Short mmCIF file of C-alpha atoms in Angstrom, two decimals:
data_model
loop_
_atom_site.label_atom_id
_atom_site.label_comp_id
_atom_site.label_asym_id
_atom_site.label_seq_id
_atom_site.Cartn_x
_atom_site.Cartn_y
_atom_site.Cartn_z
CA ARG A 1 137.73 -95.35 -82.38
CA LYS A 2 135.60 -98.25 -82.25
CA GLU A 3 132.72 -98.19 -85.05
CA VAL A 4 130.20 -99.12 -82.40
CA GLU A 5 130.62 -98.24 -78.97
CA GLN A 6 128.41 -99.34 -75.92
CA ASP A 7 128.28 -98.75 -72.25
CA PRO A 8 130.92 -100.92 -70.81
CA GLY A 9 128.43 -102.30 -67.96
CA PRO A 10 127.86 -104.48 -66.30
CA PHE A 11 124.53 -103.52 -65.07
CA ASN A 12 123.20 -105.25 -62.10
CA VAL A 13 119.51 -104.39 -61.37
CA PRO A 14 116.72 -105.76 -59.22
CA GLU A 15 113.48 -107.05 -60.65
CA GLY A 16 111.05 -104.45 -61.69
CA ALA A 17 113.75 -102.00 -62.34
CA THR A 18 114.04 -99.77 -65.47
CA VAL A 19 117.49 -100.02 -67.07
CA ALA A 20 118.67 -98.06 -70.19
CA PHE A 21 121.69 -98.92 -72.42
CA ASN A 22 123.34 -96.53 -74.79
CA CYS A 23 125.36 -96.86 -77.98
CA THR A 24 127.06 -94.61 -80.37
CA TYR A 25 128.37 -95.37 -83.88
CA SER A 26 131.09 -93.47 -85.79
CA ASN A 27 129.80 -93.92 -89.49
CA SER A 28 127.33 -91.39 -90.27
CA ALA A 29 126.30 -93.43 -93.42
CA SER A 30 124.98 -96.29 -91.23
CA GLN A 31 121.56 -97.23 -92.47
CA SER A 32 120.15 -99.92 -90.35
CA PHE A 33 120.24 -100.42 -86.53
CA PHE A 34 119.35 -103.27 -84.34
CA TRP A 35 119.64 -104.72 -80.89
CA TYR A 36 120.60 -108.22 -80.43
CA ARG A 37 120.59 -110.44 -77.34
CA GLN A 38 122.90 -112.89 -76.48
CA ASP A 39 122.55 -115.47 -73.75
CA CYS A 40 125.63 -116.94 -72.00
CA ARG A 41 127.43 -119.54 -74.19
CA LYS A 42 124.39 -119.06 -76.96
CA GLU A 43 124.24 -117.36 -80.19
CA PRO A 44 123.06 -113.85 -80.68
CA LYS A 45 119.39 -113.37 -81.77
CA LEU A 46 117.71 -110.21 -82.90
CA LEU A 47 115.77 -108.53 -80.11
CA MET A 48 114.48 -105.58 -82.10
CA SER A 49 115.04 -103.38 -84.89
CA VAL A 50 115.57 -99.50 -84.27
CA TYR A 51 113.72 -97.19 -86.40
CA SER A 52 114.10 -93.20 -86.62
CA SER A 53 110.76 -92.64 -84.96
CA GLY A 54 111.52 -94.93 -82.18
CA ASN A 55 109.75 -98.24 -81.50
CA GLU A 56 108.34 -100.15 -78.56
CA ASP A 57 108.09 -104.06 -78.17
CA GLY A 58 106.26 -104.79 -74.96
CA ARG A 59 108.73 -103.74 -72.34
CA PHE A 60 111.44 -102.57 -74.60
CA THR A 61 111.86 -99.35 -76.17
CA ALA A 62 114.62 -98.56 -78.81
CA GLN A 63 115.40 -94.86 -79.84
CA LEU A 64 117.65 -93.67 -82.64
CA ASN A 65 119.14 -89.99 -82.86
CA ARG A 66 120.70 -89.89 -86.40
CA ALA A 67 122.08 -86.45 -85.57
CA SER A 68 124.05 -87.60 -82.57
CA GLN A 69 124.70 -91.02 -84.01
CA TYR A 70 123.27 -92.61 -80.92
CA ILE A 71 120.97 -95.55 -80.19
CA SER A 72 119.37 -96.51 -77.00
CA LEU A 73 117.39 -99.49 -75.40
CA LEU A 74 115.10 -99.10 -72.65
CA ILE A 75 113.80 -102.14 -70.48
CA ARG A 76 110.99 -101.41 -68.04
CA ASP A 77 109.95 -103.90 -65.27
CA SER A 78 113.02 -106.07 -65.66
CA LYS A 79 112.65 -109.79 -65.34
CA LEU A 80 115.16 -112.30 -64.21
CA SER A 81 114.88 -113.71 -67.83
CA ASP A 82 116.29 -110.43 -69.25
CA SER A 83 119.66 -111.26 -67.86
CA ALA A 84 121.88 -111.50 -70.90
CA THR A 85 124.41 -109.56 -73.06
CA TYR A 86 122.87 -106.76 -75.41
CA LEU A 87 124.58 -106.26 -78.66
CA CYS A 88 124.24 -102.95 -80.45
CA VAL A 89 124.47 -103.56 -84.29
CA VAL A 90 124.63 -101.24 -87.14
CA THR A 91 124.89 -101.76 -90.96
CA LEU A 92 125.84 -99.89 -93.87
CA ASN A 93 123.56 -100.68 -96.83
CA ALA A 94 125.54 -100.59 -99.95
CA GLY A 95 122.66 -100.51 -102.16
CA GLY A 96 122.18 -102.49 -105.34
CA THR A 97 122.95 -106.05 -105.18
CA SER A 98 125.70 -105.69 -102.50
CA TYR A 99 124.71 -106.18 -98.75
CA GLY A 100 125.97 -104.12 -95.70
CA LYS A 101 127.74 -106.11 -93.11
CA LEU A 102 126.60 -106.01 -89.55
CA THR A 103 128.96 -104.26 -87.07
CA PHE A 104 128.62 -105.18 -83.64
CA GLY A 105 129.33 -103.40 -80.30
CA GLN A 106 131.14 -105.39 -77.60
CA GLY A 107 127.90 -105.68 -75.83
CA THR A 108 126.71 -104.74 -72.33
CA ILE A 109 126.07 -107.38 -69.66
CA LEU A 110 122.78 -107.18 -67.80
CA THR A 111 122.12 -109.19 -64.60
CA VAL A 112 118.76 -108.87 -62.98
CA HIS A 113 118.61 -110.33 -59.46
CA PRO A 114 115.66 -111.10 -57.22
CA ASP B 1 112.53 -124.93 -89.39
CA ALA B 2 115.66 -126.49 -88.32
CA GLY B 3 117.63 -122.90 -88.11
CA VAL B 4 121.23 -122.58 -89.11
CA ILE B 5 123.16 -125.81 -88.14
CA GLN B 6 126.87 -126.04 -87.34
CA SER B 7 129.29 -128.77 -86.67
CA PRO B 8 131.14 -129.66 -84.60
CA ARG B 9 129.77 -127.74 -81.61
CA HIS B 10 133.20 -128.01 -79.68
CA GLU B 11 136.65 -128.74 -81.22
CA VAL B 12 139.93 -129.15 -79.36
CA THR B 13 142.86 -129.51 -81.41
CA GLU B 14 146.78 -128.89 -81.18
CA MET B 15 148.62 -126.15 -82.70
CA GLY B 16 149.57 -126.83 -86.42
CA GLN B 17 146.57 -129.12 -87.07
CA GLU B 18 143.96 -128.36 -89.76
CA VAL B 19 140.48 -127.36 -88.52
CA THR B 20 137.43 -127.51 -90.63
CA LEU B 21 134.29 -125.99 -89.40
CA ARG B 22 130.84 -126.68 -91.06
CA CYS B 23 127.58 -124.77 -91.69
CA LYS B 24 124.16 -125.40 -93.35
CA PRO B 25 122.25 -122.18 -93.64
CA ILE B 26 118.46 -121.78 -93.42
CA SER B 27 116.93 -123.22 -96.60
CA GLY B 28 116.16 -120.53 -99.07
CA HIS B 29 118.50 -117.84 -97.51
CA ASP B 30 120.91 -116.25 -100.00
CA TYR B 31 123.42 -114.78 -97.79
CA LEU B 32 125.76 -116.71 -95.46
CA PHE B 33 128.23 -115.24 -92.77
CA TRP B 34 131.13 -116.44 -90.77
CA TYR B 35 131.81 -114.61 -87.65
CA ARG B 36 134.32 -115.11 -84.70
CA GLN B 37 133.93 -114.05 -81.02
CA THR B 38 136.35 -113.64 -78.45
CA MET B 39 136.54 -111.87 -75.06
CA MET B 40 139.00 -109.27 -76.25
CA ARG B 41 137.64 -108.39 -79.71
CA GLY B 42 133.85 -109.34 -79.43
CA LEU B 43 132.06 -110.39 -82.44
CA GLU B 44 133.86 -109.93 -85.96
CA LEU B 45 132.63 -110.71 -89.33
CA LEU B 46 135.16 -112.84 -91.12
CA ILE B 47 133.49 -113.54 -94.67
CA TYR B 48 130.25 -113.45 -96.32
CA PHE B 49 128.67 -115.03 -99.47
CA ASN B 50 125.91 -114.17 -101.64
CA ASN B 51 124.46 -116.83 -103.78
CA ASN B 52 127.55 -119.10 -102.93
CA VAL B 53 129.96 -116.18 -104.15
CA PRO B 54 132.38 -114.76 -101.52
CA ILE B 55 131.48 -111.07 -101.60
CA ASP B 56 133.70 -109.61 -98.82
CA ASP B 57 136.65 -111.47 -97.09
CA SER B 58 138.26 -108.52 -95.62
CA GLY B 59 137.64 -109.65 -92.30
CA MET B 60 139.55 -113.00 -92.65
CA PRO B 61 142.64 -112.53 -90.33
CA GLU B 62 145.18 -114.16 -92.57
CA ASP B 63 145.94 -116.69 -95.21
CA ARG B 64 145.75 -119.62 -92.70
CA PHE B 65 142.04 -118.97 -92.93
CA SER B 66 139.80 -119.90 -96.05
CA ALA B 67 136.11 -120.34 -96.56
CA LYS B 68 133.99 -122.13 -99.29
CA MET B 69 130.47 -122.46 -100.29
CA PRO B 70 130.32 -125.10 -102.73
CA ASN B 71 126.28 -124.97 -102.73
CA ALA B 72 123.54 -123.21 -101.25
CA SER B 73 123.14 -125.44 -98.38
CA PHE B 74 126.83 -125.94 -97.28
CA SER B 75 129.90 -123.75 -96.20
CA THR B 76 133.18 -124.63 -94.45
CA LEU B 77 135.62 -122.40 -92.69
CA LYS B 78 139.20 -124.00 -92.62
CA ILE B 79 142.23 -123.05 -90.54
CA GLN B 80 145.42 -124.44 -91.54
CA PRO B 81 147.62 -124.41 -89.69
CA SER B 82 145.77 -123.63 -86.45
CA GLU B 83 147.27 -121.46 -83.68
CA PRO B 84 146.39 -120.89 -79.97
CA ARG B 85 145.33 -117.49 -80.85
CA ASP B 86 142.78 -118.88 -83.14
CA SER B 87 140.69 -120.21 -80.15
CA ALA B 88 137.23 -118.59 -80.17
CA VAL B 89 133.62 -119.19 -80.85
CA TYR B 90 132.98 -119.30 -84.70
CA PHE B 91 129.40 -118.41 -85.63
CA CYS B 92 127.56 -119.05 -88.98
CA ALA B 93 124.67 -116.88 -89.82
CA SER B 94 122.34 -116.70 -92.69
CA THR B 95 119.57 -114.43 -94.17
CA ASP B 96 117.02 -113.75 -96.97
CA LYS B 97 118.06 -110.21 -97.82
CA LYS B 98 115.07 -109.68 -100.09
CA LYS B 99 112.98 -110.12 -96.89
CA GLU B 100 114.77 -108.69 -93.93
CA ASP B 101 118.10 -107.38 -92.69
CA THR B 102 118.15 -109.61 -89.48
CA GLN B 103 120.59 -112.60 -89.49
CA TYR B 104 120.00 -115.80 -88.00
CA PHE B 105 122.83 -117.46 -86.07
CA GLY B 106 123.92 -120.97 -85.75
CA PRO B 107 124.84 -122.11 -82.08
CA GLY B 108 128.49 -121.60 -83.01
CA THR B 109 131.63 -123.91 -82.86
CA ARG B 110 133.91 -123.42 -79.86
CA LEU B 111 137.42 -123.94 -80.97
CA THR B 112 140.24 -124.58 -78.48
CA VAL B 113 143.78 -124.70 -79.88
CA LEU B 114 146.30 -126.01 -77.37
#
């Protein structure tokens, strides 16, 4: 089983639609959670961190369910510019002076069309 | 801020040749990461450094791969000899762990081994 699994996608939605991505992780000791965005032939960039209480950034809402080891990303009122690959990322924070490495999901491709 | 700088951006070489990829992290960042991205395997961590010291190289595929960080502003990833299956996009990323968990990625080096 992969450490981080995402919806296979691709998602093709019209402008204005609401779309949700899901992600599950296998290691219950995972500490930090993120969504990254990667445009075609570009580098990944942080979209938002995911907190246990859930958090919102404009049209984007992220949720975390530690009991189910499940992360979600909701995009409301989709824009053409939202077209990208969305990567679910988790990390184990080893504590002390060590650093938990990021583990990336395979990514979900979103295409927003006019 | 110039961001993470990688060179070359594209590299085409023949099987058996030595390849050296270069990275300059964001000034002041104390962690540096090398990743590889392919369609089949997604984004994989190869190795990371803290204060120029390699911390975890468990992701390095085999002895043909080596990485160095001689100072805080420069790192190299070397493949010798290269093979066609090494063809991928190689990303370098850096972070200041004291401030945040997010990592900042460079634009990547697209490597093609013929």
